[in-house]
Short mmCIF file of N, CA and C in Angstrom, two decimals:
data_model
loop_
_atom_site.label_atom_id
_atom_site.label_comp_id
_atom_site.label_asym_id
_atom_site.label_seq_id
_atom_site.Cartn_x
_atom_site.Cartn_y
_atom_site.Cartn_z
N VAL A 100 23.93 35.74 -33.13
CA VAL A 100 24.06 37.17 -32.94
C VAL A 100 22.68 37.79 -32.71
N MET A 101 21.70 37.36 -33.49
CA MET A 101 20.36 37.93 -33.36
C MET A 101 19.74 37.58 -32.01
N ASP A 102 20.15 36.48 -31.41
CA ASP A 102 19.65 36.10 -30.09
C ASP A 102 20.21 37.00 -28.99
N HIS A 103 21.15 37.87 -29.34
CA HIS A 103 21.79 38.75 -28.36
C HIS A 103 21.53 40.22 -28.68
N ASN A 104 20.33 40.49 -29.19
CA ASN A 104 19.82 41.85 -29.40
C ASN A 104 20.51 42.64 -30.51
N ALA A 105 21.08 41.96 -31.49
CA ALA A 105 21.63 42.68 -32.64
C ALA A 105 20.49 43.29 -33.44
N LEU A 106 20.73 44.46 -34.01
CA LEU A 106 19.75 45.10 -34.89
C LEU A 106 19.73 44.41 -36.24
N GLY A 107 20.86 43.85 -36.62
CA GLY A 107 21.01 43.14 -37.88
C GLY A 107 22.38 42.52 -37.93
N ALA A 108 22.57 41.58 -38.84
CA ALA A 108 23.86 40.91 -38.98
C ALA A 108 24.03 40.47 -40.42
N SER A 109 25.29 40.27 -40.82
CA SER A 109 25.58 39.82 -42.17
C SER A 109 26.93 39.13 -42.17
N ILE A 110 27.34 38.66 -43.34
CA ILE A 110 28.65 38.04 -43.50
C ILE A 110 29.44 38.81 -44.54
N SER A 111 30.75 38.74 -44.44
CA SER A 111 31.62 39.39 -45.40
C SER A 111 31.55 38.65 -46.73
N GLY A 112 31.64 39.38 -47.80
CA GLY A 112 31.64 38.76 -49.11
C GLY A 112 33.00 38.26 -49.54
N ALA A 113 34.06 38.65 -48.83
CA ALA A 113 35.41 38.32 -49.26
C ALA A 113 36.19 37.50 -48.23
N GLY A 114 35.54 37.07 -47.19
CA GLY A 114 36.29 36.33 -46.18
C GLY A 114 35.38 35.78 -45.11
N PRO A 115 35.96 35.07 -44.17
CA PRO A 115 35.16 34.40 -43.13
C PRO A 115 34.81 35.33 -41.98
N SER A 116 34.07 36.37 -42.27
CA SER A 116 33.72 37.36 -41.24
C SER A 116 32.21 37.46 -41.07
N VAL A 117 31.80 37.61 -39.83
CA VAL A 117 30.41 37.86 -39.48
C VAL A 117 30.40 39.20 -38.75
N PHE A 118 29.46 40.07 -39.08
CA PHE A 118 29.39 41.34 -38.37
C PHE A 118 27.94 41.65 -38.03
N ALA A 119 27.77 42.50 -37.03
CA ALA A 119 26.43 42.84 -36.56
C ALA A 119 26.40 44.29 -36.09
N TRP A 120 25.21 44.86 -36.10
CA TRP A 120 24.99 46.21 -35.61
C TRP A 120 24.19 46.11 -34.33
N PHE A 121 24.55 46.96 -33.36
CA PHE A 121 23.87 47.01 -32.07
C PHE A 121 23.46 48.43 -31.76
N GLU A 122 22.45 48.56 -30.91
CA GLU A 122 21.95 49.88 -30.50
C GLU A 122 23.00 50.67 -29.74
N SER A 123 23.86 49.99 -28.99
CA SER A 123 24.84 50.69 -28.16
C SER A 123 26.13 49.88 -28.05
N ARG A 124 27.17 50.56 -27.65
CA ARG A 124 28.46 49.89 -27.39
C ARG A 124 28.30 48.86 -26.29
N ALA A 125 27.52 49.19 -25.27
CA ALA A 125 27.31 48.26 -24.15
C ALA A 125 26.65 46.97 -24.63
N ALA A 126 25.68 47.08 -25.53
CA ALA A 126 25.00 45.89 -26.06
C ALA A 126 25.97 45.03 -26.86
N ALA A 127 26.82 45.66 -27.66
CA ALA A 127 27.81 44.92 -28.45
C ALA A 127 28.83 44.24 -27.53
N ASP A 128 29.30 44.97 -26.53
CA ASP A 128 30.25 44.40 -25.57
C ASP A 128 29.66 43.20 -24.84
N ALA A 129 28.38 43.26 -24.52
CA ALA A 129 27.72 42.16 -23.81
C ALA A 129 27.53 40.95 -24.72
N ALA A 130 27.29 41.16 -26.00
CA ALA A 130 27.03 40.06 -26.92
C ALA A 130 28.30 39.34 -27.36
N ALA A 131 29.41 40.04 -27.44
CA ALA A 131 30.64 39.47 -28.01
C ALA A 131 31.07 38.16 -27.35
N PRO A 132 31.15 38.07 -26.02
CA PRO A 132 31.58 36.80 -25.42
C PRO A 132 30.62 35.65 -25.70
N ALA A 133 29.34 35.92 -25.72
CA ALA A 133 28.36 34.87 -25.98
C ALA A 133 28.45 34.37 -27.42
N VAL A 134 28.66 35.28 -28.35
CA VAL A 134 28.79 34.89 -29.75
C VAL A 134 30.07 34.08 -29.94
N GLN A 135 31.16 34.52 -29.31
CA GLN A 135 32.41 33.75 -29.39
C GLN A 135 32.23 32.36 -28.79
N ALA A 136 31.50 32.25 -27.71
CA ALA A 136 31.26 30.94 -27.10
C ALA A 136 30.52 30.02 -28.06
N GLY A 137 29.61 30.58 -28.84
CA GLY A 137 28.90 29.79 -29.84
C GLY A 137 29.84 29.26 -30.92
N PHE A 138 30.76 30.09 -31.37
CA PHE A 138 31.75 29.63 -32.35
C PHE A 138 32.64 28.55 -31.75
N THR A 139 33.08 28.74 -30.51
CA THR A 139 33.92 27.75 -29.84
C THR A 139 33.19 26.42 -29.72
N ALA A 140 31.93 26.47 -29.33
CA ALA A 140 31.13 25.24 -29.19
C ALA A 140 30.99 24.51 -30.53
N ALA A 141 31.02 25.27 -31.63
CA ALA A 141 30.91 24.66 -32.96
C ALA A 141 32.27 24.23 -33.51
N GLY A 142 33.34 24.45 -32.72
CA GLY A 142 34.67 24.02 -33.12
C GLY A 142 35.46 25.03 -33.93
N PHE A 143 35.08 26.31 -33.84
CA PHE A 143 35.77 27.36 -34.59
C PHE A 143 36.48 28.31 -33.65
N ASP A 144 37.69 28.75 -34.04
CA ASP A 144 38.36 29.84 -33.34
C ASP A 144 37.72 31.14 -33.82
N SER A 145 37.72 32.16 -32.96
CA SER A 145 37.15 33.44 -33.38
C SER A 145 37.78 34.58 -32.60
N GLN A 146 37.63 35.75 -33.14
CA GLN A 146 38.03 36.99 -32.48
C GLN A 146 36.82 37.93 -32.54
N ALA A 147 36.65 38.71 -31.50
CA ALA A 147 35.56 39.69 -31.49
C ALA A 147 36.16 41.09 -31.44
N TRP A 148 35.62 41.96 -32.26
CA TRP A 148 36.03 43.36 -32.30
C TRP A 148 34.77 44.22 -32.20
N VAL A 149 34.78 45.18 -31.31
CA VAL A 149 33.68 46.13 -31.20
C VAL A 149 34.22 47.48 -31.62
N SER A 150 33.58 48.08 -32.59
CA SER A 150 34.06 49.33 -33.17
C SER A 150 32.88 50.24 -33.49
N PRO A 151 33.05 51.54 -33.30
CA PRO A 151 31.96 52.46 -33.67
C PRO A 151 31.85 52.56 -35.19
N ILE A 152 30.70 52.97 -35.65
CA ILE A 152 30.49 53.23 -37.08
C ILE A 152 31.09 54.60 -37.38
N ALA A 153 31.81 54.71 -38.48
CA ALA A 153 32.44 55.97 -38.85
C ALA A 153 31.38 57.05 -39.09
N SER A 154 31.69 58.26 -38.70
CA SER A 154 30.80 59.40 -38.93
C SER A 154 31.34 60.22 -40.09
N PRO A 155 30.61 61.03 -40.76
CA PRO A 155 29.19 61.26 -40.54
C PRO A 155 28.34 60.12 -41.08
N ALA A 156 27.16 60.04 -40.57
CA ALA A 156 26.22 59.00 -40.99
C ALA A 156 25.75 59.27 -42.42
N ALA A 157 25.16 58.28 -43.03
CA ALA A 157 24.60 58.45 -44.38
C ALA A 157 23.50 59.51 -44.34
N ARG A 158 23.40 60.29 -45.39
CA ARG A 158 22.36 61.32 -45.46
C ARG A 158 21.98 61.56 -46.91
N LEU A 159 20.80 62.07 -47.12
CA LEU A 159 20.28 62.36 -48.45
C LEU A 159 20.83 63.70 -48.92
N LEU A 160 21.43 63.73 -50.09
CA LEU A 160 21.97 64.98 -50.65
C LEU A 160 21.01 65.50 -51.70
N GLY A 161 20.91 66.82 -51.77
CA GLY A 161 20.11 67.42 -52.84
C GLY A 161 18.86 67.90 -52.39
#
């Protein structure tokens, strides 16, 4: 994922999920097929989902 311009990536604590943040929807859309190809090459099935981050963004209160 990081080789495809992700800003950061992590894994789910409760299941077999990998997720990443990208600067734009276009960057995420471009990375998804390449990341899936990597999983396929390693012998794993995968699904890719591109979704916006819910708003409003985090902010400092007080």
